Short mmCIF file of C-alpha atoms in Angstrom, two decimals:
data_model
loop_
_atom_site.label_atom_id
_atom_site.label_comp_id
_atom_site.label_asym_id
_atom_site.label_seq_id
_atom_site.Cartn_x
_atom_site.Cartn_y
_atom_site.Cartn_z
CA MET A 1 0.00 0.00 0.00
CA GLY A 2 2.94 2.37 0.49
CA THR A 3 3.12 5.60 2.41
CA VAL A 4 1.21 8.86 2.46
CA THR A 5 2.12 12.31 3.77
CA LEU A 6 -0.46 13.63 6.21
CA GLY A 7 -0.97 16.84 8.16
CA VAL A 8 -3.52 17.95 10.74
CA SER A 9 -4.59 21.56 10.96
CA ILE A 10 -7.24 24.11 11.86
CA ALA A 11 -8.54 25.73 8.69
CA VAL A 12 -8.77 29.51 8.63
CA PRO A 13 -12.41 30.01 7.56
CA GLU A 14 -13.77 32.21 4.78
CA PRO A 15 -13.39 34.96 3.86
CA HIS A 16 -10.10 35.06 5.79
CA GLY A 17 -8.64 31.84 4.35
CA SER A 18 -8.93 32.87 0.69
CA LEU A 19 -7.80 36.41 1.38
CA LEU A 20 -4.60 35.25 3.11
CA GLN A 21 -4.00 32.61 0.43
CA GLU A 22 -4.27 35.27 -2.30
CA ARG A 23 -1.96 37.59 -0.37
CA ARG A 24 0.56 34.74 0.02
CA ALA A 25 0.45 34.14 -3.74
CA GLY A 26 0.82 37.89 -4.31
CA PHE A 27 4.05 37.91 -2.32
CA GLY A 28 5.42 35.35 -4.79
CA ASP A 29 5.15 32.20 -2.67
CA PRO A 30 4.80 29.37 -5.22
CA ALA A 31 3.25 27.02 -2.61
CA ALA A 32 0.37 29.41 -1.86
CA HIS A 33 -2.33 27.71 -3.91
CA GLY A 34 -1.34 24.20 -2.86
CA ILE A 35 -1.67 24.84 0.86
CA PRO A 36 -5.04 25.82 2.38
CA THR A 37 -4.65 28.64 4.93
CA HIS A 38 -4.31 27.00 8.33
CA VAL A 39 -2.84 26.69 11.81
CA THR A 40 -0.77 23.49 11.98
CA LEU A 41 -1.45 20.84 14.62
CA LEU A 42 0.66 18.08 12.99
CA PRO A 43 3.31 19.07 10.44
CA PRO A 44 3.79 16.97 7.28
CA THR A 45 4.29 13.41 8.49
CA GLU A 46 4.89 10.32 6.37
CA VAL A 47 2.93 7.27 7.53
CA ALA A 48 1.99 3.87 6.17
CA ALA A 49 -1.23 4.15 4.17
CA ALA A 50 -2.52 1.10 6.08
CA ASP A 51 -2.36 3.17 9.31
CA LEU A 52 -4.95 5.69 8.05
CA PRO A 53 -7.97 4.06 9.81
CA ALA A 54 -6.12 4.04 13.16
CA ILE A 55 -5.06 7.67 12.64
CA GLU A 56 -8.64 8.72 11.88
CA ALA A 57 -9.91 6.88 14.98
CA HIS A 58 -7.25 8.63 17.08
CA LEU A 59 -8.19 12.06 15.69
CA ALA A 60 -11.89 11.38 16.33
CA GLU A 61 -11.00 10.63 19.96
CA VAL A 62 -8.96 13.86 20.24
CA ALA A 63 -11.88 15.85 18.79
CA ALA A 64 -14.30 14.18 21.22
CA GLY A 65 -12.21 15.58 24.09
CA GLY A 66 -12.07 19.09 22.63
CA ARG A 67 -14.53 21.95 22.60
CA PRO A 68 -15.00 25.04 20.42
CA PHE A 69 -12.86 28.02 21.36
CA PRO A 70 -12.33 31.59 20.13
CA MET A 71 -9.48 32.13 17.65
CA ARG A 72 -8.09 35.54 16.86
CA LEU A 73 -5.32 36.56 14.49
CA SER A 74 -3.58 39.93 14.77
CA GLY A 75 -0.44 41.35 13.20
CA THR A 76 2.63 39.60 11.85
CA GLY A 77 5.69 37.81 13.12
CA THR A 78 8.64 35.95 11.62
CA PHE A 79 10.87 32.98 12.35
CA ARG A 80 13.78 34.58 10.46
CA PRO A 81 16.72 34.06 10.55
CA LEU A 82 16.10 30.55 11.95
CA SER A 83 13.48 29.71 9.30
CA PRO A 84 12.42 31.76 6.24
CA VAL A 85 8.81 32.28 7.34
CA VAL A 86 6.56 35.32 7.86
CA PHE A 87 3.26 34.63 9.61
CA VAL A 88 0.10 36.18 10.99
CA GLN A 89 0.08 35.78 14.76
CA VAL A 90 -2.46 33.74 16.73
CA VAL A 91 -3.20 36.08 19.65
CA GLU A 92 -6.19 34.19 21.06
CA GLY A 93 -6.66 30.42 20.98
CA GLY A 94 -2.96 29.59 21.10
CA GLU A 95 -3.19 27.65 24.35
CA ALA A 96 -6.00 25.49 22.96
CA CYS A 97 -3.97 24.89 19.76
CA ALA A 98 -0.98 23.83 21.87
CA TRP A 99 -3.16 21.40 23.86
CA LEU A 100 -4.64 19.95 20.65
CA GLN A 101 -1.32 19.42 18.90
CA LYS A 102 0.02 17.59 21.99
CA GLN A 103 -3.02 15.28 21.92
CA VAL A 104 -2.61 14.65 18.18
CA ARG A 105 1.10 13.80 18.57
CA ASP A 106 0.65 11.87 21.85
CA ALA A 107 3.33 9.21 22.34
CA SER A 108 0.66 6.51 22.70
CA GLY A 109 -1.03 7.46 19.41
CA PRO A 110 -0.41 6.47 15.78
CA VAL A 111 1.22 9.79 14.75
CA ALA A 112 3.62 10.30 17.66
CA ARG A 113 6.54 12.44 16.58
CA GLU A 114 9.02 14.99 17.83
CA LEU A 115 8.93 18.50 16.41
CA GLN A 116 11.92 20.16 14.75
CA PHE A 117 11.12 23.44 16.56
CA PRO A 118 9.05 24.25 19.68
CA TYR A 119 5.34 24.49 18.83
CA HIS A 120 4.21 28.04 18.01
CA PRO A 121 0.70 28.37 16.52
CA HIS A 122 0.69 30.72 13.53
CA VAL A 123 -0.66 31.22 9.98
CA THR A 124 2.13 31.24 7.37
CA VAL A 125 1.80 33.99 4.76
CA ALA A 126 5.28 33.74 3.17
CA HIS A 127 7.79 30.90 3.14
CA GLY A 128 11.13 30.54 1.42
CA ILE A 129 10.81 33.55 -0.88
CA ASP A 130 13.29 36.42 -1.34
CA GLU A 131 13.96 38.72 1.61
CA ALA A 132 12.35 41.80 0.02
CA ALA A 133 9.08 39.88 -0.52
CA MET A 134 9.26 38.54 3.05
CA ASP A 135 9.69 42.10 4.33
CA ARG A 136 6.72 43.20 2.22
CA ALA A 137 4.53 40.42 3.66
CA PHE A 138 5.56 41.38 7.18
CA GLU A 139 4.73 45.06 6.61
CA GLU A 140 1.57 44.76 4.52
CA LEU A 141 -0.17 42.35 6.91
CA SER A 142 1.06 44.00 10.13
CA SER A 143 -2.41 45.36 10.88
CA TYR A 144 -4.31 42.26 9.75
CA GLU A 145 -7.09 41.09 12.10
CA ALA A 146 -9.49 38.11 11.97
CA GLN A 147 -11.50 36.14 14.50
CA TRP A 148 -13.82 33.15 14.53
CA SER A 149 -14.94 30.25 16.69
CA CYS A 150 -12.78 27.18 16.10
CA THR A 151 -15.14 24.18 16.07
CA GLY A 152 -12.74 21.43 15.02
CA PHE A 153 -9.80 20.50 12.82
CA ALA A 154 -9.11 18.43 9.71
CA LEU A 155 -6.83 15.72 8.35
CA TYR A 156 -5.09 16.53 5.06
CA GLU A 157 -3.04 14.48 2.60
CA GLN A 158 -0.36 15.90 0.34
CA GLY A 159 -0.72 14.66 -3.22
CA ALA A 160 2.10 13.77 -5.61
CA ASP A 161 1.52 17.24 -7.12
CA GLY A 162 2.41 18.88 -3.79
CA VAL A 163 -1.19 20.03 -3.17
CA TRP A 164 -2.76 19.44 0.24
CA ARG A 165 -6.32 18.02 0.13
CA LYS A 166 -8.75 17.58 3.01
CA LEU A 167 -9.52 13.93 3.81
CA ARG A 168 -11.82 14.39 6.79
CA GLU A 169 -13.04 16.97 9.28
CA PHE A 170 -13.25 16.34 13.02
CA ALA A 171 -15.72 18.46 15.02
CA PHE A 172 -15.31 19.07 18.73
CA ALA A 173 -17.86 17.31 20.93
CA GLY A 174 -17.80 19.55 24.02
CA PRO A 175 -19.62 22.82 24.73
CA SER A 176 -18.09 26.12 23.61
CA VAL A 177 -15.48 27.83 25.75
CA PRO A 178 -16.77 31.29 26.77
CA PRO A 179 -14.48 34.09 25.48
CA GLN A 180 -13.55 35.15 29.05
CA ALA A 181 -12.50 31.59 29.95
CA ALA A 182 -10.53 31.25 26.72
CA ALA A 183 -8.70 34.50 27.47
CA SER A 184 -7.82 33.13 30.91
CA ALA A 185 -6.60 29.89 29.33
CA ASP A 186 -4.33 31.85 26.97
CA ARG A 187 -2.82 33.56 30.01
CA GLY A 188 -2.19 30.14 31.51
CA THR A 189 -4.67 30.46 34.39
CA LEU A 190 -7.23 27.94 33.16
CA PRO A 191 -6.13 24.51 31.94
CA ALA A 192 -7.21 23.74 28.39
CA ARG A 193 -9.60 20.84 28.35
#
């Protein structure tokens, strides 16, 4: 059966997702149209295709333990010079994203893996392009704002053409987190569920 390359992420909903994808393309990032706008929970990971049912069952269990939470993006950041990336910052919902990605990559699960860098939730808007274009992305999106209620996440597969396609969505089972409680969680005073 071979292997497949999977990723797990929170999609940035419309109209924000398309707008940021178009901006990414406008900065000259050739990967822009092959990568839906997202916040990563599991980076590209090669697995045996036969493991897909177990991975889906694991993700369904993670989603069953989660609950909707407020997400807010504001302003830009960069990982340069360590990594050639400019991103829009996750300023609300980061703690919940961190909890989710730990559950997805849990050592007892089918997609356990170590990360190359410490987890930092973000939305990439430029990657691996020339410095002037990276600077432009950083400046032009510095006042960008978006917010929505995150109600789940999705499993994606990267095709041979390099394009990421959604395989399945996983909705949270629990009740919504009130905005005040989510703000407390992001400050580290309320454990993420």
